[in-house]
XYZ file of C-alpha atoms in Angstrom:
291
model
C 90.086 81.973 -113.121
C 92.441 83.515 -110.613
C 95.954 84.073 -111.813
C 95.069 83.752 -115.485
C 96.922 86.100 -117.793
C 94.629 87.984 -120.123
C 95.794 88.515 -123.684
C 95.176 91.965 -125.139
C 92.723 92.186 -127.969
C 94.122 92.812 -131.459
C 91.081 94.773 -132.581
C 92.422 98.199 -131.526
C 95.773 97.466 -133.221
C 94.076 96.437 -136.462
C 91.863 99.520 -136.367
C 94.905 101.715 -135.897
C 96.658 100.006 -138.840
C 93.692 100.613 -141.098
C 93.541 104.238 -139.957
C 97.181 104.700 -140.923
C 96.483 103.245 -144.372
C 93.484 105.477 -145.078
C 95.445 108.554 -146.300
C 97.388 106.454 -148.807
C 94.208 104.680 -149.909
C 92.448 108.013 -150.402
C 95.392 109.384 -152.380
C 95.458 106.240 -154.539
C 91.707 106.406 -155.172
C 91.748 110.117 -155.982
C 94.752 110.253 -158.287
C 94.756 106.777 -159.874
C 91.440 104.947 -159.689
C 89.291 108.007 -160.401
C 91.287 109.164 -163.487
C 91.385 105.579 -164.741
C 87.612 105.292 -164.377
C 87.188 108.598 -166.214
C 89.436 107.349 -169.010
C 87.391 104.169 -169.396
C 84.117 106.120 -169.413
C 85.396 108.479 -172.118
C 86.412 105.505 -174.258
C 82.748 104.466 -174.509
C 81.716 107.798 -176.029
C 80.433 107.061 -179.525
C 81.259 110.485 -180.999
C 84.321 112.699 -180.929
C 82.269 115.598 -179.551
C 81.254 113.406 -176.553
C 77.573 114.273 -176.852
C 76.534 111.480 -174.506
C 75.854 108.594 -176.883
C 77.614 105.443 -175.693
C 78.893 102.423 -177.562
C 81.862 100.271 -178.500
C 82.542 102.111 -181.735
C 85.948 103.433 -180.660
C 87.166 99.944 -179.759
C 85.789 98.547 -183.010
C 87.526 101.302 -184.990
C 90.871 100.336 -183.493
C 90.509 96.564 -183.627
C 89.316 96.523 -187.237
C 92.130 98.743 -188.538
C 95.209 96.801 -189.687
C 97.480 99.825 -189.232
C 96.467 100.280 -185.592
C 96.967 96.593 -184.875
C 100.405 96.774 -186.511
C 101.333 99.683 -184.244
C 100.238 97.685 -181.186
C 102.209 94.652 -182.358
C 105.342 96.702 -183.057
C 105.140 98.359 -179.641
C 104.804 95.073 -177.778
C 107.606 93.529 -179.844
C 110.038 96.412 -179.367
C 109.449 96.169 -175.614
C 110.143 92.427 -175.738
C 113.354 92.926 -177.724
C 114.655 95.624 -175.385
C 113.762 93.504 -172.340
C 115.558 90.486 -173.789
C 118.637 92.642 -174.412
C 118.496 93.927 -170.831
C 118.310 90.369 -169.528
C 121.152 89.195 -171.783
C 123.556 91.874 -170.541
C 122.005 92.550 -167.137
C 122.199 89.014 -165.736
C 126.018 88.712 -166.035
C 126.369 92.195 -164.572
C 124.130 91.333 -161.621
C 126.007 88.057 -161.104
C 129.313 89.958 -161.108
C 127.981 92.440 -158.530
C 127.308 89.572 -156.108
C 130.813 88.111 -156.552
C 133.061 91.164 -156.130
C 134.081 92.962 -152.937
C 131.822 95.506 -151.262
C 133.780 98.462 -152.678
C 133.579 97.215 -156.262
C 129.943 96.277 -155.756
C 129.112 99.837 -154.708
C 130.919 101.202 -157.766
C 129.107 98.828 -160.137
C 125.707 99.576 -158.622
C 126.415 103.304 -158.950
C 127.160 102.830 -162.647
C 123.994 100.760 -163.027
C 121.682 103.334 -161.423
C 123.382 106.307 -163.096
C 120.911 106.348 -166.036
C 118.016 106.656 -163.571
C 119.382 109.837 -161.967
C 119.985 111.430 -165.386
C 117.195 113.233 -167.206
C 115.569 111.060 -169.864
C 115.739 113.957 -172.334
C 119.485 114.427 -171.745
C 120.104 110.694 -172.124
C 118.091 110.484 -175.311
C 119.747 113.472 -176.982
C 123.136 112.025 -176.040
C 122.166 108.817 -177.832
C 121.105 110.830 -180.884
C 124.675 112.116 -181.105
C 126.146 108.656 -180.467
C 124.008 106.836 -183.040
C 124.156 109.482 -185.778
C 125.914 108.977 -189.107
C 128.984 110.748 -187.727
C 128.527 109.424 -184.205
C 130.916 107.396 -182.084
C 129.412 104.045 -183.043
C 129.584 104.585 -186.793
C 133.057 106.097 -186.543
C 134.256 102.989 -184.683
C 132.590 100.644 -187.201
C 134.191 102.460 -190.135
C 137.596 102.565 -188.423
C 137.498 98.814 -187.791
C 136.482 98.139 -191.377
C 133.260 96.395 -190.358
C 131.240 98.394 -192.870
C 131.999 100.438 -195.961
C 129.416 103.083 -195.080
C 127.730 104.367 -191.915
C 124.956 102.197 -190.571
C 121.435 103.522 -190.131
C 121.147 103.302 -186.365
C 119.219 106.490 -185.714
C 115.496 106.586 -186.590
C 115.404 102.794 -186.757
C 114.032 100.030 -184.570
C 117.568 98.851 -183.827
C 118.427 102.230 -182.350
C 115.213 102.310 -180.323
C 115.945 98.860 -178.852
C 119.549 99.794 -177.983
C 118.578 103.027 -176.251
C 115.648 101.457 -174.400
C 117.914 98.666 -173.143
C 120.517 101.116 -171.849
C 117.969 103.413 -170.229
C 115.941 100.655 -168.542
C 118.865 98.378 -167.611
C 118.719 99.314 -163.869
C 115.166 97.961 -163.646
C 116.485 94.558 -164.684
C 119.775 94.503 -162.785
C 118.619 95.634 -159.338
C 115.986 92.876 -158.808
C 118.495 90.320 -160.082
C 121.130 91.497 -157.607
C 118.647 91.190 -154.737
C 117.637 87.663 -155.769
C 121.173 86.426 -156.412
C 122.345 87.708 -153.028
C 119.679 85.593 -151.304
C 120.884 82.321 -152.858
C 122.798 80.249 -150.303
C 126.405 79.855 -151.554
C 126.479 76.407 -149.952
C 124.072 75.158 -152.629
C 126.549 75.926 -155.385
C 129.381 74.444 -153.359
C 127.356 71.281 -152.763
C 126.548 70.988 -156.457
C 130.204 71.262 -157.428
C 131.218 68.840 -154.677
C 128.816 66.276 -156.168
C 130.615 66.486 -159.494
C 128.693 69.190 -161.372
C 130.774 71.651 -163.338
C 130.418 75.419 -163.236
C 127.978 75.597 -166.147
C 125.869 72.690 -164.926
C 125.719 74.256 -161.466
C 124.613 77.519 -163.022
C 121.824 75.998 -165.127
C 120.633 73.546 -162.458
C 121.014 75.646 -159.295
C 121.682 79.360 -159.792
C 119.416 80.062 -162.755
C 116.278 78.320 -161.380
C 116.688 79.968 -157.971
C 117.107 83.386 -159.584
C 113.880 83.071 -161.585
C 111.885 85.375 -159.232
C 114.402 88.146 -159.892
C 114.246 87.482 -163.634
C 110.444 87.709 -163.625
C 110.418 90.864 -161.479
C 113.067 92.543 -163.619
C 111.300 91.499 -166.819
C 107.993 92.962 -165.657
C 109.538 96.274 -164.597
C 111.692 96.577 -167.698
C 108.986 95.567 -170.165
C 106.363 97.956 -168.824
C 108.892 100.796 -168.845
C 110.066 100.027 -172.398
C 106.643 99.876 -174.052
C 105.565 103.162 -172.433
C 108.815 105.116 -173.029
C 107.253 107.970 -174.993
C 110.302 110.267 -175.142
C 112.803 107.598 -176.171
C 110.512 106.040 -178.768
C 109.651 109.418 -180.277
C 113.121 110.975 -180.426
C 115.102 107.890 -181.416
C 112.419 106.383 -183.675
C 111.536 109.699 -185.294
C 108.576 110.118 -187.608
C 109.350 106.889 -189.492
C 108.363 104.677 -186.566
C 105.009 104.875 -184.816
C 104.376 103.295 -181.440
C 101.373 103.278 -179.130
C 102.383 106.206 -176.860
C 102.863 108.460 -179.900
C 99.599 107.206 -181.453
C 97.724 108.106 -178.272
C 99.408 111.526 -178.195
C 98.494 112.243 -181.818
C 94.861 111.254 -181.354
C 94.450 113.254 -178.157
C 96.508 116.397 -178.808
C 96.736 116.772 -182.578
C 93.369 115.394 -183.715
C 91.479 116.146 -180.466
C 89.813 112.739 -180.724
C 89.671 112.044 -177.012
C 87.244 109.064 -177.088
C 89.428 107.189 -179.586
C 92.596 108.109 -177.677
C 90.985 106.801 -174.474
C 89.982 103.546 -176.180
C 93.519 103.099 -177.548
C 94.887 103.711 -174.047
C 92.591 101.096 -172.518
C 93.493 98.520 -175.185
C 97.193 99.249 -174.736
C 96.940 98.982 -170.958
C 94.983 95.730 -171.178
C 97.557 94.239 -173.570
C 100.455 95.089 -171.258
C 98.578 93.828 -168.184
C 97.837 90.558 -169.993
C 101.545 90.028 -170.653
C 102.377 90.897 -167.040
C 99.741 88.421 -165.823
C 101.281 85.712 -168.001
C 104.714 86.412 -166.513
C 103.322 86.282 -162.972
C 101.557 82.990 -163.734
C 104.812 81.605 -165.135
C 106.651 82.655 -161.994
C 104.080 81.025 -159.713
C 104.019 77.774 -161.665
C 107.804 77.612 -161.644
C 107.914 78.369 -157.910
C 105.337 75.650 -157.228
C 107.450 73.214 -159.240
C 110.594 74.109 -157.292
C 109.208 74.376 -153.776
C 105.948 72.444 -153.999
């Protein structure tokens, strides 16, 4: 028809978009999917020498050993405790960052991200000095008369949880800041205008709307805590054994690569299962709020 305006086809644009994504996809396949597939294939080797016989013996050896299951449980629990501590202290900090002026907000965010830009080894050795018998924490406790003798904070689960929470705190605070900044202030004002107090407004308006940030921060923090090999090893010492150290011992010290691969797959599956549960919780809560 004369005078009709033809619309350009989107096929060339889509083809160009896929072409731009190919280098990243190739990099991802080469350096993530391929090593992961190799790890899974090694885990099915029935013998330590990897002679070619396949089976589920390595998985059975882990799942039928009470000590190995206890190590897995302790690792998942220490990650949960550190994540809960990050949420307990990180949420008020994130809320404060959204309420102060831009200058103070920049200063607070700088303090929050400071652990990320510091070497994990430097941070951990600093905490060894802080948590030692003659460290700052024990000196303060003794000076205040809270204890008659120094507390055992180093080489204990309490010390591991404290250090993990401090190191991984930015992963909890930053998503919370982003989510809290997106909440319309008029909603809180409307809640208070209708007679709700500050705490009721927080629990009925602010907290539910900030749930996506809580879930995102929890996922990031939890996965970082359970896989923190350096922090768990140096702060926990030889008295505490967690999954990253167990994998390291099996692979490097005992040279039992099939068993180490099977432990890695089980550990990864356990963490992914918890992450999937958190994502499902977030989606169900979002459907309840917006559906």
